[in-house]
Amino acid sequence: MGMEGIWFTELETPGLVLGLKLKKVIHQEKTSYQSLAIVETEVYGKALILDETVQTTLGDEYFYHEMIVHVPLHTHPFPQRILVIGGGDGGSIREVVKYPQVKEAVLVEIDERVVVNALEHLPELSSGLKDPRVKIVFADGISYVAEQEEAFDVIIVDSTDPIGPAAGLFSPEFYRNVFKALAPEGIFVSQTGSPLFAQELLKKIHKELRTIFPITRLYLTTVPTYPGGWWSFTLGSKKHDPLEVNHGQSRVPTRFYTPAIHRGAFNLPPFIKEFLNEG
Ligand code: SAM
């Protein structure tokens, strides 16, 4: 992997590199789908790296996992059946199982080795995978969703970026299948990349989702170890508007998420509104 001495370097986008000084490499292997490494970094603690791309670090994972999960689970009045696609590190499921009303949480991860290694080396993230309400399916999320009908209240795509096996998780056909797989009050959220470096992708996604969901919204958070340090999520909803969430407090214990941060996350700078509308 891209290590120079004891530095891990990731080419985030042409002309921009993220450098993380390592304390040690905990594990490295080549799976059937990708190269996988678990390292300990000096600044952010343990990190999962797939195909030389930082997926998550213990130092900033909760910025991402809490925003991808608690925004839809606070928008839905009574979320009981949740599907997470990707997310083999377990961070999103750990947040989902905090809700007592959740009856079933299905994780569909294409690469079993990600889950096996997270369970062994990243218990801080993967602990929720042992909750009895969690079912883990090792399969391609694209075909799994195509077979579901009104089966979930919330569907979360916590995937790698749209290349390789994750490419189809950003396609119009997948979005139509997600709509079909959601219950009548269902909500869909996907990580949708950097608002600085993935504008063409965001335009395309929003153009497509507006033709499928009555409510489509972009929201933002900070993730220091992702390209540019700033990240987007796209939410499609059949009925409930995430802007109308008026809880005073979070329904579950959190370190990053609050309902006020939830509402603020949908306030977009004018340049983002402009390029989304162009789409
Ligand atoms: N939070 C991360 C990010 O934004 O970089 C994503 C982390 S999670 C580890 C991403 C997971 O998606 C990987 O483990 C990968 O194996 C999985 N994945 C990619 N394509 C998939 C697909 N088509 N179906 C199911 N899982 C998939």
CSV table of C-alpha atoms and ligand atoms in Angstrom, one decimal:
chain,number,residue,atom,x,y,z
A,1,MET,CA,0.0,0.0,0.0
A,2,GLY,CA,1.0,3.6,-0.4
A,3,MET,CA,3.3,3.9,2.6
A,4,GLU,CA,6.4,6.0,2.6
A,5,GLY,CA,8.4,4.9,5.6
A,6,ILE,CA,5.9,5.1,8.3
A,7,TRP,CA,3.4,7.3,6.4
A,8,PHE,CA,0.3,6.0,4.7
A,9,THR,CA,-0.6,8.3,1.8
A,10,GLU,CA,-3.8,8.3,-0.1
A,11,LEU,CA,-4.2,10.2,-3.4
A,12,GLU,CA,-7.6,11.8,-2.6
A,13,THR,CA,-8.0,13.5,-5.9
A,14,PRO,CA,-5.4,14.5,-8.5
A,15,GLY,CA,-3.1,17.0,-6.8
A,16,LEU,CA,-4.2,16.3,-3.3
A,17,VAL,CA,-2.8,13.7,-0.8
A,18,LEU,CA,-3.8,12.7,2.7
A,19,GLY,CA,-0.9,11.6,4.8
A,20,LEU,CA,-1.4,9.7,8.0
A,21,LYS,CA,1.6,8.8,10.2
A,22,LEU,CA,1.4,5.2,11.3
A,23,LYS,CA,2.2,3.6,14.6
A,24,LYS,CA,1.8,0.1,13.1
A,25,VAL,CA,0.2,-2.0,10.5
A,26,ILE,CA,-2.1,-4.4,12.3
A,27,HIS,CA,-3.3,-6.6,9.4
A,28,GLN,CA,-3.0,-6.7,5.6
A,29,GLU,CA,-4.6,-9.0,3.1
A,30,LYS,CA,-5.9,-9.2,-0.5
A,31,THR,CA,-9.6,-10.3,-0.4
A,32,SER,CA,-11.5,-11.5,-3.5
A,33,TYR,CA,-12.8,-8.0,-3.9
A,34,GLN,CA,-10.1,-5.5,-2.7
A,35,SER,CA,-6.9,-5.0,-0.8
A,36,LEU,CA,-7.6,-4.6,2.9
A,37,ALA,CA,-5.5,-3.1,5.7
A,38,ILE,CA,-6.1,-2.2,9.3
A,39,VAL,CA,-3.5,0.2,10.7
A,40,GLU,CA,-3.0,2.3,13.7
A,41,THR,CA,-2.5,5.9,12.9
A,42,GLU,CA,-0.8,8.5,15.3
A,43,VAL,CA,-3.6,11.1,15.1
A,44,TYR,CA,-6.9,9.2,14.5
A,45,GLY,CA,-6.2,5.8,16.0
A,46,LYS,CA,-7.1,2.6,14.2
A,47,ALA,CA,-8.2,2.8,10.6
A,48,LEU,CA,-9.7,0.5,7.9
A,49,ILE,CA,-8.2,1.0,4.5
A,50,LEU,CA,-9.6,-0.7,1.3
A,51,ASP,CA,-7.9,-0.4,-2.0
A,52,GLU,CA,-5.6,2.3,-0.5
A,53,THR,CA,-8.6,4.4,0.4
A,54,VAL,CA,-9.4,5.3,4.0
A,55,GLN,CA,-12.9,3.9,4.9
A,56,THR,CA,-13.0,4.9,8.5
A,57,THR,CA,-10.8,5.8,11.5
A,58,LEU,CA,-11.8,5.6,15.1
A,59,GLY,CA,-10.9,9.3,15.5
A,60,ASP,CA,-13.6,10.6,13.1
A,61,GLU,CA,-15.9,7.6,12.3
A,62,TYR,CA,-18.7,8.8,14.5
A,63,PHE,CA,-19.0,12.1,12.5
A,64,TYR,CA,-19.9,9.9,9.5
A,65,HIS,CA,-21.8,6.9,11.1
A,66,GLU,CA,-24.0,9.1,13.3
A,67,MET,CA,-25.0,11.3,10.4
A,68,ILE,CA,-25.7,8.5,7.9
A,69,VAL,CA,-27.9,6.7,10.5
A,70,HIS,CA,-29.5,9.2,12.9
A,71,VAL,CA,-30.7,11.6,10.2
A,72,PRO,CA,-33.0,9.0,8.6
A,73,LEU,CA,-33.9,7.3,11.9
A,74,HIS,CA,-35.0,10.6,13.4
A,75,THR,CA,-36.9,11.6,10.2
A,76,HIS,CA,-38.9,8.3,10.3
A,77,PRO,CA,-41.5,8.3,13.1
A,78,PHE,CA,-41.1,4.6,14.0
A,79,PRO,CA,-38.2,2.9,12.2
A,80,GLN,CA,-38.4,-0.9,12.8
A,81,ARG,CA,-36.8,-2.6,9.8
A,82,ILE,CA,-33.5,-1.3,8.6
A,83,LEU,CA,-31.2,-2.3,5.7
A,84,VAL,CA,-27.6,-1.3,5.5
A,85,ILE,CA,-25.7,-2.0,2.3
A,86,GLY,CA,-21.9,-2.1,2.5
A,87,GLY,CA,-20.8,-0.9,6.0
A,88,GLY,CA,-19.0,-4.2,6.8
A,89,ASP,CA,-16.9,-2.4,9.5
A,90,GLY,CA,-20.2,-2.4,11.6
A,91,GLY,CA,-20.2,1.4,12.4
A,92,SER,CA,-23.6,2.1,10.9
A,93,ILE,CA,-25.2,-1.0,12.5
A,94,ARG,CA,-23.8,0.0,15.9
A,95,GLU,CA,-25.8,3.2,15.6
A,96,VAL,CA,-28.9,1.4,14.2
A,97,VAL,CA,-29.1,-1.0,17.2
A,98,LYS,CA,-29.2,1.9,19.7
A,99,TYR,CA,-33.0,2.2,18.8
A,100,PRO,CA,-35.2,0.0,21.0
A,101,GLN,CA,-38.0,0.1,18.3
A,102,VAL,CA,-35.7,-1.5,15.7
A,103,LYS,CA,-36.8,-5.1,15.2
A,104,GLU,CA,-34.6,-6.1,12.4
A,105,ALA,CA,-31.3,-4.7,11.0
A,106,VAL,CA,-30.0,-6.4,7.9
A,107,LEU,CA,-26.4,-5.8,6.8
A,108,VAL,CA,-25.7,-6.8,3.2
A,109,GLU,CA,-21.9,-6.7,2.6
A,110,ILE,CA,-20.3,-8.1,-0.5
A,111,ASP,CA,-16.9,-8.9,1.1
A,112,GLU,CA,-17.1,-11.2,4.1
A,113,ARG,CA,-13.4,-10.5,4.9
A,114,VAL,CA,-14.3,-6.9,5.9
A,115,VAL,CA,-16.7,-8.1,8.5
A,116,VAL,CA,-14.4,-10.9,9.8
A,117,ASN,CA,-11.5,-8.4,10.2
A,118,ALA,CA,-13.7,-5.7,11.8
A,119,LEU,CA,-14.9,-8.3,14.3
A,120,GLU,CA,-11.3,-9.3,15.1
A,121,HIS,CA,-9.5,-5.9,15.0
A,122,LEU,CA,-12.1,-3.1,15.3
A,123,PRO,CA,-14.5,-4.1,18.1
A,124,GLU,CA,-15.2,-0.4,18.7
A,125,LEU,CA,-17.1,-0.4,15.4
A,126,SER,CA,-18.3,-4.0,15.0
A,127,SER,CA,-19.8,-4.6,18.5
A,128,GLY,CA,-23.3,-4.0,17.2
A,129,LEU,CA,-23.0,-6.8,14.7
A,130,LYS,CA,-23.5,-9.2,17.6
A,131,ASP,CA,-26.9,-7.8,18.5
A,132,PRO,CA,-29.6,-10.5,18.1
A,133,ARG,CA,-31.7,-8.3,15.9
A,134,VAL,CA,-28.9,-8.1,13.3
A,135,LYS,CA,-28.8,-10.4,10.3
A,136,ILE,CA,-25.6,-10.4,8.1
A,137,VAL,CA,-25.9,-11.4,4.5
A,138,PHE,CA,-22.8,-11.8,2.3
A,139,ALA,CA,-24.1,-10.7,-1.1
A,140,ASP,CA,-24.2,-8.0,-3.6
A,141,GLY,CA,-26.5,-5.2,-2.3
A,142,ILE,CA,-27.6,-4.5,-5.9
A,143,SER,CA,-29.2,-7.9,-6.5
A,144,TYR,CA,-30.4,-8.2,-2.8
A,145,VAL,CA,-32.4,-5.0,-3.1
A,146,ALA,CA,-33.9,-6.0,-6.5
A,147,GLU,CA,-35.6,-8.9,-4.7
A,148,GLN,CA,-37.3,-6.9,-2.0
A,149,GLU,CA,-40.7,-5.4,-1.9
A,150,GLU,CA,-41.9,-2.9,0.8
A,151,ALA,CA,-39.6,-4.7,3.2
A,152,PHE,CA,-37.7,-1.9,4.9
A,153,ASP,CA,-38.5,1.4,6.7
A,154,VAL,CA,-35.0,2.7,6.1
A,155,ILE,CA,-32.3,1.7,3.6
A,156,ILE,CA,-28.8,3.1,4.1
A,157,VAL,CA,-26.0,2.7,1.5
A,158,ASP,CA,-22.7,2.9,3.4
A,159,SER,CA,-20.6,1.8,0.4
A,160,THR,CA,-17.2,2.4,-1.1
A,161,ASP,CA,-17.0,5.1,-3.8
A,162,PRO,CA,-18.8,4.4,-7.1
A,163,ILE,CA,-16.1,2.3,-8.8
A,164,GLY,CA,-15.8,-1.5,-8.9
A,165,PRO,CA,-18.6,-3.5,-7.2
A,166,ALA,CA,-20.1,-0.3,-5.7
A,167,ALA,CA,-20.7,1.4,-9.1
A,168,GLY,CA,-24.2,-0.1,-9.4
A,169,LEU,CA,-25.2,1.3,-6.0
A,170,PHE,CA,-25.3,4.7,-7.7
A,171,SER,CA,-27.4,3.7,-10.8
A,172,PRO,CA,-30.9,4.7,-11.8
A,173,GLU,CA,-32.0,1.1,-11.8
A,174,PHE,CA,-30.8,0.5,-8.2
A,175,TYR,CA,-32.6,3.7,-7.0
A,176,ARG,CA,-35.9,2.4,-8.6
A,177,ASN,CA,-35.4,-0.9,-6.8
A,178,VAL,CA,-34.7,0.9,-3.5
A,179,PHE,CA,-38.0,2.7,-3.9
A,180,LYS,CA,-39.8,-0.6,-4.4
A,181,ALA,CA,-38.0,-2.2,-1.5
A,182,LEU,CA,-39.1,0.6,0.9
A,183,ALA,CA,-42.3,0.6,2.9
A,184,PRO,CA,-44.9,3.3,2.1
A,185,GLU,CA,-43.2,5.7,4.6
A,186,GLY,CA,-39.7,4.6,3.7
A,187,ILE,CA,-36.5,6.6,3.6
A,188,PHE,CA,-33.3,6.1,1.7
A,189,VAL,CA,-29.9,7.5,2.4
A,190,SER,CA,-26.6,7.1,0.6
A,191,GLN,CA,-23.2,8.5,1.1
A,192,THR,CA,-22.6,10.5,-2.0
A,193,GLY,CA,-19.0,11.8,-1.9
A,194,SER,CA,-17.3,15.1,-1.7
A,195,PRO,CA,-19.3,18.2,-2.4
A,196,LEU,CA,-16.1,19.7,-3.7
A,197,PHE,CA,-14.8,16.8,-5.9
A,198,ALA,CA,-17.9,14.8,-6.8
A,199,GLN,CA,-20.1,17.5,-8.2
A,200,GLU,CA,-20.9,15.7,-11.5
A,201,LEU,CA,-21.9,12.6,-9.6
A,202,LEU,CA,-24.1,14.6,-7.2
A,203,LYS,CA,-25.8,16.3,-10.1
A,204,LYS,CA,-26.6,13.0,-11.7
A,205,ILE,CA,-27.8,11.4,-8.5
A,206,HIS,CA,-30.1,14.3,-7.6
A,207,LYS,CA,-31.5,14.5,-11.1
A,208,GLU,CA,-32.3,10.8,-11.0
A,209,LEU,CA,-33.7,10.7,-7.5
A,210,ARG,CA,-36.0,13.6,-8.0
A,211,THR,CA,-37.8,11.5,-10.7
A,212,ILE,CA,-38.3,8.7,-8.2
A,213,PHE,CA,-38.9,10.1,-4.7
A,214,PRO,CA,-41.3,12.9,-3.8
A,215,ILE,CA,-38.7,14.3,-1.4
A,216,THR,CA,-34.9,14.4,-2.3
A,217,ARG,CA,-32.4,16.3,-0.2
A,218,LEU,CA,-28.7,16.7,0.2
A,219,TYR,CA,-27.0,17.1,3.6
A,220,LEU,CA,-23.5,17.7,4.6
A,221,THR,CA,-21.1,16.8,7.4
A,222,THR,CA,-17.4,17.0,8.2
A,223,VAL,CA,-15.2,13.9,7.9
A,224,PRO,CA,-11.6,15.0,8.4
A,225,THR,CA,-10.1,11.9,6.7
A,226,TYR,CA,-12.2,11.9,3.6
A,227,PRO,CA,-11.2,13.9,0.5
A,228,GLY,CA,-11.4,17.6,1.2
A,229,GLY,CA,-12.7,16.9,4.8
A,230,TRP,CA,-16.3,17.6,3.8
A,231,TRP,CA,-18.8,14.9,2.9
A,232,SER,CA,-22.3,14.6,1.4
A,233,PHE,CA,-25.3,12.3,1.9
A,234,THR,CA,-28.3,12.2,-0.3
A,235,LEU,CA,-31.7,11.3,1.2
A,236,GLY,CA,-34.8,10.2,-0.7
A,237,SER,CA,-38.1,10.0,1.2
A,238,LYS,CA,-41.6,8.7,0.3
A,239,LYS,CA,-43.4,10.8,2.9
A,240,HIS,CA,-41.4,12.3,5.8
A,241,ASP,CA,-39.4,15.5,5.2
A,242,PRO,CA,-36.1,15.5,7.1
A,243,LEU,CA,-36.4,19.3,7.5
A,244,GLU,CA,-39.5,18.9,9.6
A,245,VAL,CA,-37.7,17.0,12.4
A,246,ASN,CA,-38.4,19.0,15.6
A,247,HIS,CA,-37.1,16.8,18.4
A,248,GLY,CA,-35.3,18.8,21.0
A,249,GLN,CA,-32.9,16.0,21.9
A,250,SER,CA,-31.5,13.0,20.2
A,251,ARG,CA,-33.6,9.8,20.7
A,252,VAL,CA,-30.4,7.8,21.4
A,253,PRO,CA,-27.0,8.6,23.0
A,254,THR,CA,-24.6,10.3,20.5
A,255,ARG,CA,-21.3,12.0,20.3
A,256,PHE,CA,-21.8,14.1,17.1
A,257,TYR,CA,-25.5,14.0,16.1
A,258,THR,CA,-28.1,16.3,17.6
A,259,PRO,CA,-31.4,17.3,16.0
A,260,ALA,CA,-30.1,20.9,15.7
A,261,ILE,CA,-27.0,19.6,13.8
A,262,HIS,CA,-29.5,17.5,11.7
A,263,ARG,CA,-31.5,20.6,10.7
A,264,GLY,CA,-28.3,22.6,10.1
A,265,ALA,CA,-26.8,19.9,7.8
A,266,PHE,CA,-29.5,20.6,5.2
A,267,ASN,CA,-28.5,24.3,4.9
A,268,LEU,CA,-26.6,24.4,1.7
A,269,PRO,CA,-24.2,27.0,0.5
A,270,PRO,CA,-25.4,28.8,-2.7
A,271,PHE,CA,-22.8,27.2,-4.9
A,272,ILE,CA,-24.1,23.7,-4.0
A,273,LYS,CA,-27.7,24.7,-4.6
A,274,GLU,CA,-26.7,26.1,-7.9
A,275,PHE,CA,-25.0,23.0,-9.2
A,276,LEU,CA,-27.7,20.7,-7.9
A,277,ASN,CA,-30.4,22.7,-9.7
A,278,GLU,CA,-28.4,22.7,-12.9
A,279,GLY,CA,-28.6,18.8,-12.9
B,1,SAM,N1,-17.8,4.7,5.3
B,1,SAM,C1,-17.1,4.3,4.1
B,1,SAM,C2,-16.8,5.3,3.1
B,1,SAM,O1,-17.6,6.2,2.8
B,1,SAM,O2,-15.7,5.3,2.6
B,1,SAM,C3,-17.6,3.0,3.6
B,1,SAM,C4,-17.2,1.9,4.5
B,1,SAM,S1,-17.7,0.3,4.2
B,1,SAM,C5,-16.3,-0.6,4.7
B,1,SAM,C6,-17.9,0.1,2.5
B,1,SAM,C7,-18.2,-1.4,2.1
B,1,SAM,O3,-19.0,-1.5,1.0
B,1,SAM,C8,-17.0,-2.2,1.8
B,1,SAM,O4,-16.7,-3.1,2.9
B,1,SAM,C9,-17.3,-2.9,0.5
B,1,SAM,O5,-16.9,-4.3,0.5
B,1,SAM,C10,-18.8,-2.8,0.5
B,1,SAM,N2,-19.5,-2.9,-0.9
B,1,SAM,C11,-19.0,-2.3,-2.0
B,1,SAM,N3,-19.9,-2.6,-3.0
B,1,SAM,C12,-20.9,-3.4,-2.5
B,1,SAM,C13,-22.0,-4.0,-3.0
B,1,SAM,N4,-22.3,-3.9,-4.3
B,1,SAM,N5,-22.9,-4.7,-2.2
B,1,SAM,C14,-22.6,-4.8,-0.9
B,1,SAM,N6,-21.5,-4.2,-0.3
B,1,SAM,C15,-20.6,-3.5,-1.1
